[in-house]
């Protein structure tokens, strides 16, 4: 593998530093929230990972289209990397959200639009990897991956609106756990700082992991090419 | 591969008008082939039907289908049954094409690829509708629920369309993978959830005599989903079957 | 909801949340690291195989003893893959 470019090495270090600062801001600088207590601090990382992951999934859909149009394998590598990092980030989002929900809503999970769509989206992208696993021809694997990301990126928003519709027609208030009532809060300026900084940090971390993953993707592609050549 | 596309674009350029006619002809030829083959062997159809009945039987034990719960749960039970049976049908239908080399033969024919897609989708839809047409009266008979509701039938039609449109495309991919049978439900179910949600809600609405105002949004969702995914499948099918 | 004089003590959840965050990120980084290392190993093995097969075509007599140590490792890396593609071929033949 080619030596890591200096820019990437710097980005690695910058990411870690930013994470440290974000941690400080979230855990110490931001004030404690009155109604929820300390668990609210989880929210800073929860929303940051959610946003970056969703943007990542959108980027994956776009690169899927670009791959089908250009047939250039590098877009396939970009697509896989985007999906993989977004999958990890979104899983973190779901877990952190669940941890936040437990003391606040008194339940680990609720089937409201956002959470259900989140679960469905995560499953779509896990299915994406299972699809890729099952195909040996690299060209076909890339094509099918692109097709599936495109299908997935249309289906997920429709799912969200479908469930939103569900909620509007049947306003079900599950005991004391109406999500729209509990869990919303206004942010003071210090909280806003922590929030925005976390958003920024996770975007940088995403790009750093993304770049590293793409490098690995190139390596994997090369190895696979050599293996196939050796088969012949 | 290059010569194939050149040939078909040449023939399209020389005979523009008949292209549409040949598209329809090809589509219906494929539908007819599938239906005729199925009439003779009845393998797809019988497995889907028996499977559906078994699923309903299992639900009988899994859920307390007493008279009160039946009303609220019928729509869900029906759609779960259709979703699982549909997976069977889709998988077998496409697998048969691949294994017997029919797919390769079809791809070699100077026909627009999407005609193949629409042909398969329509025949898959036909199988699903036939199975549903049999399951409904049986369910009705077993649980004393009146299912001969035109609204319900409309929902079943729209839902089945959405399901088979996406299912045919995904099945074409799944059969080309190593893990083919297991892969189709994994690929299909997350993507087809809007159809299931809307279909269950709309079916339930019709069965409980809900107002049309409440049901209409779900019907709209079904129609929107069907249209969007027919368009997407039309654009993407080529990429799924090219060599 | 009523506003408490002091906020509820949910710090255990906060600690759990951040710990799990770090665990997950570290697990992913470890996975990236291990996969990259495995790929690099595969790459060096495959490249040495390529060299040896090229020298083998040039000098068939001399190639064998030189390749003996590499071959044992080579076989391990390639055999499972070879089996897989053979199996695929066998399945295709059976179905036809």
Short mmCIF file of C-alpha atoms in Angstrom, two decimals, chain A residues 72-186:
data_model
loop_
_atom_site.label_atom_id
_atom_site.label_comp_id
_atom_site.label_asym_id
_atom_site.label_seq_id
_atom_site.Cartn_x
_atom_site.Cartn_y
_atom_site.Cartn_z
CA UNK A 72 -15.46 3.80 -13.09
CA UNK A 73 -14.63 1.39 -10.23
CA UNK A 74 -13.29 4.14 -8.01
CA UNK A 75 -16.86 5.33 -7.46
CA UNK A 76 -17.75 1.90 -6.22
CA UNK A 77 -14.95 2.10 -3.66
CA UNK A 78 -16.21 5.53 -2.59
CA UNK A 79 -19.74 4.18 -2.31
CA UNK A 80 -18.81 1.22 -0.13
CA UNK A 81 -16.74 3.44 2.13
CA UNK A 82 -19.56 5.94 2.50
CA UNK A 83 -22.07 3.23 3.34
CA UNK A 84 -19.76 1.51 5.80
CA UNK A 85 -18.87 4.60 7.80
CA UNK A 86 -22.47 5.82 7.75
CA UNK A 87 -23.62 2.42 8.94
CA UNK A 88 -21.27 2.60 11.93
CA UNK A 89 -22.19 6.20 12.73
CA UNK A 90 -25.89 5.53 12.42
CA UNK A 91 -25.62 2.51 14.67
CA UNK A 92 -23.97 4.76 17.25
CA UNK A 93 -26.85 7.19 16.76
CA UNK A 94 -29.43 4.51 17.41
CA UNK A 95 -27.66 3.15 20.48
CA UNK A 96 -27.06 6.58 22.00
CA UNK A 97 -30.66 7.52 21.27
CA UNK A 98 -31.84 4.40 23.01
CA UNK A 99 -29.69 5.14 26.06
CA UNK A 100 -31.09 8.65 26.16
CA UNK A 101 -34.64 7.36 25.78
CA UNK A 102 -34.51 4.93 28.66
CA UNK A 103 -34.53 7.42 31.53
CA UNK A 104 -36.48 10.07 29.66
CA UNK A 105 -39.25 8.14 27.93
CA UNK A 106 -39.10 5.16 30.24
CA UNK A 107 -38.53 2.79 27.35
CA UNK A 108 -35.53 1.66 25.33
CA UNK A 109 -37.43 1.93 22.08
CA UNK A 110 -40.56 3.39 20.56
CA UNK A 111 -42.04 2.89 17.11
CA UNK A 112 -42.30 6.56 16.22
CA UNK A 113 -41.46 7.74 12.65
CA UNK A 114 -37.85 8.65 13.22
CA UNK A 115 -36.84 5.57 15.13
CA UNK A 116 -38.67 3.18 12.86
CA UNK A 117 -37.18 4.79 9.79
CA UNK A 118 -33.79 4.66 11.45
CA UNK A 119 -34.14 0.94 12.06
CA UNK A 120 -35.35 0.33 8.53
CA UNK A 121 -32.53 2.40 7.03
CA UNK A 122 -29.91 0.58 9.07
CA UNK A 123 -31.36 -2.74 7.91
CA UNK A 124 -31.30 -1.61 4.29
CA UNK A 125 -27.60 -0.89 4.49
CA UNK A 126 -26.83 -4.11 6.33
CA UNK A 127 -28.68 -5.87 3.52
CA UNK A 128 -26.45 -3.93 1.12
CA UNK A 129 -23.39 -5.57 2.58
CA UNK A 130 -25.00 -8.99 2.55
CA UNK A 131 -25.78 -8.51 -1.11
CA UNK A 132 -22.19 -7.61 -1.86
CA UNK A 133 -20.89 -10.53 0.17
CA UNK A 134 -22.82 -12.95 -1.98
CA UNK A 135 -21.41 -11.84 -5.33
CA UNK A 136 -17.97 -12.83 -6.51
CA UNK A 137 -17.62 -10.92 -9.74
CA UNK A 138 -16.36 -7.43 -8.79
CA UNK A 139 -18.05 -5.68 -11.67
CA UNK A 140 -21.42 -7.26 -10.95
CA UNK A 141 -20.99 -6.60 -7.24
CA UNK A 142 -20.40 -2.91 -7.93
CA UNK A 143 -23.41 -2.67 -10.23
CA UNK A 144 -25.76 -4.40 -7.82
CA UNK A 145 -24.48 -2.36 -4.91
CA UNK A 146 -25.18 0.84 -6.83
CA UNK A 147 -28.67 -0.35 -7.79
CA UNK A 148 -29.48 -1.25 -4.21
CA UNK A 149 -28.25 2.03 -2.73
CA UNK A 150 -30.42 3.87 -5.23
CA UNK A 151 -33.46 1.79 -4.30
CA UNK A 152 -32.71 2.19 -0.62
CA UNK A 153 -32.26 5.94 -0.79
CA UNK A 154 -35.72 6.28 -2.32
CA UNK A 155 -37.39 3.88 0.02
CA UNK A 156 -36.09 5.27 3.30
CA UNK A 157 -37.62 8.77 2.95
CA UNK A 158 -40.90 7.26 1.77
CA UNK A 159 -40.88 5.07 4.88
CA UNK A 160 -40.37 8.14 7.03
CA UNK A 161 -43.34 9.92 5.51
CA UNK A 162 -45.47 6.81 5.67
CA UNK A 163 -44.94 6.49 9.38
CA UNK A 164 -45.38 10.23 9.91
CA UNK A 165 -48.72 9.81 8.26
CA UNK A 166 -49.42 6.95 10.60
CA UNK A 167 -48.77 9.18 13.57
CA UNK A 168 -50.93 12.03 12.30
CA UNK A 169 -53.93 9.84 11.75
CA UNK A 170 -53.56 7.87 14.93
CA UNK A 171 -52.12 10.18 17.54
CA UNK A 172 -51.13 7.51 19.96
CA UNK A 173 -49.75 8.70 23.23
CA UNK A 174 -47.98 5.76 24.79
CA UNK A 175 -48.44 6.35 28.47
CA UNK A 176 -46.14 9.13 29.55
CA UNK A 177 -43.91 8.62 26.56
CA UNK A 178 -45.15 11.04 23.96
CA UNK A 179 -41.92 11.73 22.11
CA UNK A 180 -42.82 15.20 21.05
CA UNK A 181 -43.51 16.35 24.56
CA UNK A 182 -40.63 14.89 26.48
CA UNK A 183 -37.15 15.28 25.18
CA UNK A 184 -37.42 18.65 23.56
CA UNK A 185 -35.56 21.43 25.21
CA UNK A 186 -34.25 24.83 24.38
#
